[in-house]
Amino acid sequence: MTTLQDCLALDAQDPLRELRRLFTLPQGVIYLDGNSLGPLPAAAPARIAQAVTQEWGQGLIRSWNSAGWYELPRRLGDRIAALIGAGADEVVATDSTSINLYKVLSAGLEIAARDAPHRSKLVSERSNFPTDLYIAQSLCKQRGYQLHLVDSDRIEAALTDETAVLMLTHVNYRTGAMHDMADLTAKAHAAGVLAVWDLAHSAGAVPVDLHGADADFAVGCGYKYLNGGPGAPAFVWVHPRHTGRFCQPLAGWWSHEAPFEFTPDYRPAPGIARYLCGTQPILSMTALECGLDTFAAAQPLGGMATLRRKSLALSDLFIALMQERCAGNGFGLATPREHERRGSQVCLTRKQGAYAIVQALIARGVIGDFRAGDGAKHEDILRFGFTPLYTSFADVWNAVEQLRQVLESGEWQRPEFDRKHAVT
Ligand SMILES: *Cc1c(COP(=O)(O)O)cnc(C)c1O
């Protein structure tokens, strides 16, 4: 049996233990939902206040130059690039994941239409995050493509000479299962298919090597593991071999070669800046930079490799403790046990009561979340994200202990825990 003492000993040896100080977490809360909304970086309130009172208040419009506002999408893009195996000048932080996906899917379909006009399908996974599928549906309709959705074990079989683009999310939001990006990209390319990756649950959570995998396009999220704050700008990456070949359809003035010439005709910016659209939310960009600073602090301690090692140790511990302390309560495990197939979250399944159990846990200060099953094959899911920057091994032990008590006392069956909120 693993004891709390064992977990405290693991914390004492953890090279990342000091980084928890970089976050403001409420007293008495164990936060296992950083995969959905990262917590507040401790430096963010003062930094954002400075951006408001000094840069906006005093600097006024001069701050576009003097405070570097105009450069923020590129500057933050370069910092994100370092976390995802992309090069300098290849990433911009901008807009939302959904919008960036629209841009890169448009580019992928356009380039495929030129290089391989007979190909008519866009392939994705049925269990992909819905917004990705909705954007894909909309684009397929506009451009006369067919959206072909498959289960994860049928992806390779769908890479035929009818397929133009493969769009996948690297780590599945419901199960925490991770694809082998390099392998699937290589198989896509061998079949003449372009590979678009959504890194929403990967950037800042697992090591990503876009160039190593030779991916074609990628997008990702700023408010999950990157701790950029609610609605933080997302990011977009395009392999340099494609950047100059297409002007994405949301060709606003920030994507122009010389926006301040104010010319009536459009000339796309030469590099990744052509994936910008219009004026960016500078205060949100400022918050995202504070989130990225928390990763910079992990750099001298080994960066993503050290973060990944701890993330796997935390999720392994959670799985082991669930077996030791909560067995026989009807839970299954949706997340793969193999390290190379697991992201940074653990998803439990349960036929009934998943929502109420999550609510009862939240009432005890253990914050995870719930994702509904699709009725047919999938059971409901209790989702727990393990973020090595601020989660301790003792947190994992205490979270499982709280879950054990919620189950043993039966308190999750109280009616107030079954009331559905607008956001789950
Ligand atoms: C979180 C998430 C999104 C979010 O998209 P928004 O445009 O920020 O609402 C998109 N795709 C995936 C796979 C996600 O996990």
Coordinates of C-alpha atoms and ligand atoms in Angstrom, one line a residue:
M1 CA 0.0 0.0 0.0
T2 CA 1.2 3.5 -0.8
T3 CA 1.0 5.9 2.2
L4 CA 0.7 9.6 2.5
Q5 CA 4.2 9.5 3.9
D6 CA 5.5 7.8 0.7
C7 CA 3.9 10.7 -1.3
L8 CA 5.4 13.3 0.9
A9 CA 8.8 11.7 0.4
L10 CA 8.3 11.9 -3.4
D11 CA 7.5 15.6 -3.0
A12 CA 10.7 16.1 -1.0
Q13 CA 12.7 14.7 -3.9
D14 CA 10.7 16.5 -6.7
P15 CA 13.0 19.0 -8.6
L16 CA 9.9 21.0 -9.6
R17 CA 8.4 21.4 -6.1
E18 CA 9.3 25.0 -5.7
L19 CA 7.4 26.0 -8.9
R20 CA 4.1 25.7 -7.1
R21 CA 4.9 29.2 -5.7
L22 CA 4.5 30.6 -9.2
F23 CA 0.7 30.1 -8.9
T24 CA -2.0 31.5 -6.8
L25 CA -4.2 28.6 -5.8
P26 CA -7.0 28.9 -3.3
Q27 CA -6.4 27.4 0.2
G28 CA -7.9 24.0 0.6
V29 CA -8.2 23.3 -3.1
I30 CA -6.6 20.4 -5.0
Y31 CA -6.8 21.6 -8.6
L32 CA -6.9 18.7 -11.1
D33 CA -8.5 20.7 -14.0
G34 CA -5.5 22.6 -15.4
N35 CA -6.2 20.7 -18.6
S36 CA -9.4 22.8 -19.0
L37 CA -8.4 26.1 -17.4
G38 CA -4.9 26.6 -16.1
P39 CA -4.7 28.4 -12.7
L40 CA -3.6 32.0 -12.1
P41 CA 0.1 32.7 -12.3
A42 CA 1.1 34.6 -9.2
A43 CA 2.8 37.3 -11.3
A44 CA -0.3 37.9 -13.5
P45 CA -2.4 40.3 -11.4
A46 CA 0.4 42.9 -11.0
R47 CA 1.6 42.4 -14.6
I48 CA -1.9 42.9 -16.0
A49 CA -2.5 45.9 -13.7
Q50 CA 0.7 47.4 -15.0
A51 CA -0.4 46.8 -18.6
V52 CA -3.7 48.5 -17.7
T53 CA -2.5 51.5 -15.7
Q54 CA 0.9 52.1 -17.3
E55 CA 0.8 50.8 -20.8
W56 CA -2.8 51.7 -21.5
G57 CA -3.4 54.4 -19.0
Q58 CA -0.2 56.4 -19.4
G59 CA 1.3 55.1 -22.7
L60 CA -2.0 55.3 -24.5
I61 CA -1.6 54.6 -28.2
R62 CA 2.1 55.0 -28.0
S63 CA 2.3 51.6 -26.3
W64 CA 1.7 49.8 -29.6
N65 CA 5.4 50.7 -30.2
S66 CA 6.9 51.5 -26.8
A67 CA 5.4 48.6 -24.9
G68 CA 5.8 46.1 -27.7
W69 CA 2.1 45.4 -28.1
Y70 CA 2.3 45.1 -31.8
E71 CA 5.0 42.4 -31.6
L72 CA 3.2 40.3 -29.0
P73 CA 1.6 37.6 -31.3
R74 CA 5.1 36.9 -32.8
R75 CA 7.0 37.2 -29.6
L76 CA 4.7 34.8 -27.7
G77 CA 4.6 32.6 -30.8
D78 CA 8.3 32.2 -30.6
R79 CA 8.1 31.2 -26.9
I80 CA 5.3 28.7 -27.6
A81 CA 7.4 27.3 -30.5
A82 CA 10.1 26.3 -28.0
L83 CA 7.5 24.0 -26.3
I84 CA 6.3 22.3 -29.4
G85 CA 9.4 21.6 -31.5
A86 CA 8.8 24.5 -33.9
G87 CA 11.3 27.1 -35.1
A88 CA 11.5 30.8 -34.5
D89 CA 9.2 32.8 -36.8
E90 CA 6.9 29.8 -37.3
V91 CA 4.2 30.3 -34.7
V92 CA 1.9 33.2 -33.8
A93 CA -0.2 33.5 -30.7
T94 CA -3.6 34.7 -31.9
D95 CA -7.4 34.2 -32.0
S96 CA -9.0 31.0 -30.7
T97 CA -8.2 27.4 -31.4
S98 CA -11.4 27.1 -33.4
I99 CA -10.6 30.1 -35.6
N100 CA -7.0 29.0 -36.1
L101 CA -8.2 25.5 -37.1
Y102 CA -10.4 27.2 -39.8
K103 CA -7.3 28.9 -41.2
V104 CA -5.0 25.8 -41.3
L105 CA -7.7 23.5 -42.6
S106 CA -8.5 26.0 -45.3
A107 CA -4.8 26.0 -46.2
G108 CA -4.5 22.2 -46.1
L109 CA -7.5 21.7 -48.3
E110 CA -6.4 24.5 -50.7
I111 CA -2.9 23.0 -51.1
A112 CA -4.3 19.5 -51.5
A113 CA -6.7 20.8 -54.1
R114 CA -3.7 22.1 -56.1
D115 CA -1.4 19.1 -55.6
A116 CA -4.0 16.3 -55.7
P117 CA -7.3 17.6 -57.1
H118 CA -8.9 14.1 -57.2
R119 CA -8.7 13.7 -53.5
S120 CA -12.1 14.5 -51.9
K121 CA -12.0 13.5 -48.2
L122 CA -11.0 15.1 -44.9
V123 CA -10.4 12.4 -42.3
S124 CA -10.8 12.9 -38.6
E125 CA -11.6 10.9 -35.5
R126 CA -15.2 10.5 -34.4
S127 CA -14.2 11.2 -30.8
N128 CA -12.4 14.4 -31.7
F129 CA -13.3 17.5 -29.8
P130 CA -16.6 18.7 -31.3
T131 CA -15.5 22.2 -32.3
D132 CA -12.8 20.6 -34.5
L133 CA -15.4 18.5 -36.2
Y134 CA -17.9 21.4 -36.6
I135 CA -15.2 23.6 -38.2
A136 CA -14.2 20.7 -40.5
Q137 CA -17.9 20.1 -41.4
S138 CA -18.4 23.8 -42.3
L139 CA -15.2 23.9 -44.5
C140 CA -16.0 20.6 -46.2
K141 CA -19.4 22.0 -47.2
Q142 CA -17.8 25.2 -48.5
R143 CA -15.1 23.5 -50.5
G144 CA -17.0 20.4 -51.7
Y145 CA -15.1 17.9 -49.5
Q146 CA -16.5 15.0 -47.6
L147 CA -15.8 14.7 -43.9
H148 CA -14.9 11.1 -43.1
L149 CA -15.0 10.3 -39.4
V150 CA -13.4 7.1 -38.2
D151 CA -12.7 5.3 -34.9
S152 CA -9.0 5.6 -33.7
D153 CA -8.2 2.0 -34.8
R154 CA -9.4 2.9 -38.4
I155 CA -7.3 6.0 -39.0
E156 CA -4.5 4.2 -41.0
A157 CA -7.1 2.4 -43.1
A158 CA -8.6 5.8 -44.0
L159 CA -5.3 7.1 -45.4
T160 CA -6.2 6.3 -49.0
D161 CA -5.7 8.1 -52.3
E162 CA -9.1 9.7 -51.8
T163 CA -8.0 11.5 -48.7
A164 CA -6.6 15.0 -48.9
V165 CA -6.1 15.9 -45.2
L166 CA -5.9 14.1 -41.9
M167 CA -6.9 16.2 -38.9
L168 CA -6.3 14.8 -35.5
T169 CA -6.1 16.0 -31.9
H170 CA -2.8 14.7 -30.4
V171 CA -4.2 14.0 -27.0
N172 CA -7.9 13.1 -26.8
Y173 CA -9.9 15.4 -24.5
R174 CA -12.2 12.7 -23.2
T175 CA -9.8 9.8 -22.6
G176 CA -6.3 11.3 -22.4
A177 CA -5.1 8.8 -25.0
M178 CA -2.2 10.2 -27.1
H179 CA -1.5 9.5 -30.7
D180 CA 2.0 8.8 -32.1
M181 CA 2.3 12.0 -34.1
A182 CA 5.5 11.0 -35.9
D183 CA 4.2 7.6 -36.9
L184 CA 0.7 8.8 -38.1
T185 CA 2.2 11.8 -39.9
A186 CA 4.7 9.5 -41.7
K187 CA 1.8 7.2 -42.7
A188 CA -0.2 10.1 -43.9
H189 CA 2.6 11.5 -46.0
A190 CA 3.3 8.0 -47.5
A191 CA -0.3 8.0 -48.6
G192 CA 0.0 11.6 -50.0
V193 CA -2.1 13.1 -47.2
L194 CA -1.4 16.3 -45.3
A195 CA -1.4 16.1 -41.5
V196 CA -3.0 18.8 -39.3
W197 CA -2.6 18.4 -35.5
D198 CA -4.5 20.0 -32.7
L199 CA -2.3 20.4 -29.7
A200 CA -5.0 21.7 -27.3
H201 CA -4.2 19.0 -24.7
S202 CA -0.5 18.6 -25.6
A203 CA 1.2 22.0 -25.6
G204 CA 2.8 22.4 -22.2
A205 CA 1.6 19.0 -21.1
V206 CA 3.7 16.5 -23.1
P207 CA 6.9 17.0 -25.2
V208 CA 5.8 17.8 -28.8
D209 CA 8.2 17.8 -31.8
L210 CA 6.4 19.2 -34.8
H211 CA 9.6 19.3 -36.9
G212 CA 10.7 15.9 -35.7
A213 CA 7.3 14.5 -36.8
D214 CA 7.4 16.5 -40.0
A215 CA 3.8 17.7 -39.4
D216 CA 2.2 20.1 -41.9
F217 CA 0.0 22.4 -39.7
A218 CA -0.8 22.7 -36.0
V219 CA -3.0 24.7 -33.7
G220 CA -3.3 24.7 -29.9
C221 CA -4.9 26.4 -26.9
G222 CA -3.6 29.1 -24.6
Y223 CA -5.8 28.7 -21.6
K224 CA -5.3 25.0 -20.8
Y225 CA -1.8 23.8 -19.9
L226 CA -0.2 27.1 -21.0
N227 CA -2.0 28.9 -18.1
G228 CA -2.9 31.9 -20.2
G229 CA -6.2 32.7 -18.5
P230 CA -9.8 32.3 -19.5
G231 CA -10.2 32.7 -23.3
A232 CA -6.5 33.3 -23.7
P233 CA -5.2 33.6 -27.3
A234 CA -4.5 30.3 -29.0
F235 CA -1.6 29.6 -31.4
V236 CA -1.0 28.5 -35.0
W237 CA 2.0 26.8 -36.6
V238 CA 2.6 26.2 -40.3
H239 CA 5.5 24.2 -41.6
P240 CA 7.7 26.7 -43.5
R241 CA 7.3 24.6 -46.7
H242 CA 3.6 25.6 -46.8
T243 CA 3.6 29.1 -45.3
G244 CA 4.2 30.9 -48.6
R245 CA 1.8 28.8 -50.7
F246 CA -1.5 30.0 -49.5
C247 CA -3.1 33.1 -47.9
Q248 CA -5.5 32.0 -45.2
P249 CA -9.1 33.2 -45.8
L250 CA -9.4 35.5 -42.8
A251 CA -7.0 37.8 -44.5
G252 CA -7.3 40.9 -42.2
W253 CA -4.9 43.8 -42.1
W254 CA -2.6 42.2 -39.5
S255 CA -1.8 39.5 -42.1
H256 CA -0.8 42.2 -44.6
E257 CA 2.8 42.7 -45.6
A258 CA 2.6 46.3 -44.6
P259 CA -0.5 47.0 -42.6
F260 CA 0.3 50.7 -42.0
E261 CA 0.6 51.5 -45.6
F262 CA -3.2 51.2 -45.6
T263 CA -3.3 50.3 -49.2
P264 CA -6.6 49.1 -50.8
D265 CA -5.1 45.9 -52.2
Y266 CA -3.9 42.9 -50.2
R267 CA -0.4 41.7 -50.1
P268 CA 0.2 38.8 -47.7
A269 CA 2.9 39.0 -45.1
P270 CA 5.8 36.7 -46.2
G271 CA 5.9 34.5 -43.1
I272 CA 3.7 33.1 -40.4
A273 CA 2.3 36.7 -39.8
R274 CA -0.1 36.0 -42.7
Y275 CA -2.0 33.7 -40.3
L276 CA -2.9 36.7 -38.2
C277 CA -6.2 38.4 -38.9
G278 CA -6.9 41.7 -36.9
T279 CA -6.1 43.6 -33.8
Q280 CA -5.3 41.3 -30.9
P281 CA -6.5 41.4 -27.2
I282 CA -3.4 42.9 -25.6
L283 CA -4.5 42.4 -22.0
S284 CA -5.2 38.7 -22.7
M285 CA -1.8 38.4 -24.5
T286 CA -0.2 39.9 -21.4
A287 CA -1.8 37.3 -19.2
L288 CA -0.7 34.5 -21.6
E289 CA 2.9 35.8 -21.3
C290 CA 2.6 35.3 -17.6
G291 CA 1.5 31.7 -18.2
L292 CA 4.5 31.1 -20.5
D293 CA 6.8 32.5 -17.9
T294 CA 5.9 29.6 -15.6
F295 CA 7.4 27.3 -18.2
A296 CA 10.5 29.4 -18.5
A297 CA 11.0 28.8 -14.8
A298 CA 11.0 25.0 -15.5
Q299 CA 13.7 25.4 -18.1
P300 CA 16.7 25.3 -15.9
L301 CA 15.2 22.2 -14.2
G302 CA 15.1 20.2 -17.4
G303 CA 12.1 21.8 -19.1
M304 CA 9.5 19.6 -20.8
A305 CA 11.5 16.4 -20.2
T306 CA 11.3 16.9 -16.4
L307 CA 7.7 18.0 -16.6
R308 CA 6.8 14.9 -18.5
R309 CA 8.6 12.6 -16.1
K310 CA 6.7 14.1 -13.2
S311 CA 3.4 14.2 -15.1
L312 CA 3.6 10.4 -15.7
A313 CA 4.7 9.7 -12.1
L314 CA 1.6 11.7 -10.9
S315 CA -0.8 9.9 -13.2
D316 CA 0.7 6.5 -12.5
L317 CA 0.3 7.3 -8.8
F318 CA -3.3 8.2 -9.2
I319 CA -4.1 5.0 -11.2
A320 CA -2.3 2.9 -8.5
L321 CA -4.1 4.6 -5.6
M322 CA -7.4 4.2 -7.3
Q323 CA -6.8 0.5 -7.5
E324 CA -5.5 0.3 -3.9
R325 CA -8.1 2.5 -2.2
C326 CA -11.2 2.8 -4.5
A327 CA -11.5 -0.7 -6.1
G328 CA -14.9 -2.3 -6.3
N329 CA -16.7 1.0 -6.9
G330 CA -17.5 0.5 -10.5
F331 CA -14.8 2.6 -12.1
G332 CA -13.1 1.8 -15.3
L333 CA -10.0 3.5 -16.8
A334 CA -10.4 5.2 -20.2
T335 CA -6.8 6.4 -20.3
P336 CA -4.1 4.0 -21.7
R337 CA -1.7 2.6 -19.1
E338 CA 1.2 2.7 -21.6
H339 CA 3.2 5.9 -21.0
E340 CA 3.8 6.6 -24.7
R341 CA 0.0 6.5 -25.3
R342 CA -1.0 8.7 -22.4
G343 CA -1.3 12.5 -22.1
S344 CA -1.3 14.4 -18.8
Q345 CA -4.8 13.5 -17.6
V346 CA -6.5 10.4 -16.2
C347 CA -10.1 9.7 -17.1
L348 CA -12.2 7.3 -15.1
T349 CA -15.4 5.8 -16.5
R350 CA -18.5 5.0 -14.6
K351 CA -22.0 3.9 -15.8
Q352 CA -23.8 6.1 -13.4
G353 CA -23.2 8.9 -10.9
A354 CA -20.1 10.3 -12.6
Y355 CA -21.5 13.9 -12.6
A356 CA -22.6 13.8 -9.0
I357 CA -19.4 12.2 -7.8
V358 CA -17.4 15.0 -9.5
Q359 CA -19.7 17.6 -7.9
A360 CA -19.3 16.1 -4.4
L361 CA -15.5 16.1 -4.9
I362 CA -15.6 19.8 -6.0
A363 CA -17.6 20.5 -2.8
R364 CA -14.7 19.0 -0.9
G365 CA -12.2 21.2 -2.8
V366 CA -11.0 18.5 -5.2
I367 CA -11.6 20.1 -8.7
G368 CA -11.8 17.7 -11.6
D369 CA -14.5 17.6 -14.3
F370 CA -17.2 15.5 -16.0
R371 CA -17.6 14.6 -19.6
A372 CA -20.8 12.8 -20.7
G373 CA -20.7 9.5 -22.6
D374 CA -22.2 9.3 -26.0
G375 CA -24.8 6.8 -24.9
A376 CA -23.8 4.0 -27.3
K377 CA -20.3 2.9 -26.5
H378 CA -18.8 5.4 -24.0
E379 CA -19.6 5.6 -20.4
D380 CA -19.6 8.9 -18.6
I381 CA -16.2 10.2 -17.7
L382 CA -14.6 11.7 -14.6
R383 CA -11.5 13.6 -15.8
F384 CA -8.5 14.6 -13.7
G385 CA -5.6 16.6 -15.1
F386 CA -2.1 16.3 -13.6
T387 CA 0.0 19.3 -14.1
P388 CA 3.5 18.9 -12.8
L389 CA 4.1 22.7 -12.3
Y390 CA 1.9 22.9 -9.3
T391 CA 0.5 19.5 -8.4
S392 CA 2.2 17.5 -5.6
F393 CA 2.3 13.8 -5.0
A394 CA 0.5 14.5 -1.7
D395 CA -2.2 16.3 -3.7
V396 CA -2.8 13.0 -5.6
W397 CA -3.0 11.0 -2.4
N398 CA -5.4 13.4 -0.8
A399 CA -7.6 13.6 -3.9
V400 CA -8.0 9.8 -3.9
E401 CA -8.7 9.9 -0.2
Q402 CA -11.4 12.5 -0.7
L403 CA -12.9 10.4 -3.5
R404 CA -12.8 7.3 -1.2
Q405 CA -14.7 9.2 1.4
V406 CA -17.2 10.6 -1.1
L407 CA -18.0 7.0 -2.2
E408 CA -17.9 5.4 1.3
S409 CA -20.2 8.0 2.8
G410 CA -22.6 7.9 -0.1
E411 CA -22.7 11.7 0.0
W412 CA -22.5 12.0 -3.8
Q413 CA -26.1 10.7 -3.8
R414 CA -27.4 13.9 -2.2
P415 CA -29.8 15.7 -4.6
E416 CA -27.7 19.0 -4.8
F417 CA -24.9 17.1 -6.5
D418 CA -27.1 16.1 -9.4
R419 CA -28.1 19.6 -10.5
K420 CA -26.5 20.3 -13.9
H421 CA -24.6 23.6 -14.4
A422 CA -24.3 25.4 -17.8
V423 CA -20.6 24.6 -18.0
T424 CA -19.5 21.2 -16.9
Ligands
LIG1 C1 -10.2 23.0 -25.7 C2 -10.2 22.6 -27.1 C3 -10.6 23.5 -28.1 C4 -11.1 24.9 -27.7 O1 -11.4 25.7 -28.8 P1 -11.8 27.2 -28.5 O2 -11.8 27.8 -29.9 O3 -10.8 27.8 -27.6 O4 -13.1 27.2 -27.9 C5 -10.6 23.1 -29.4 N1 -10.1 21.8 -29.8 C6 -9.7 21.0 -28.8 C7 -9.2 19.6 -29.2 C8 -9.8 21.3 -27.5 O5 -9.4 20.4 -26.5

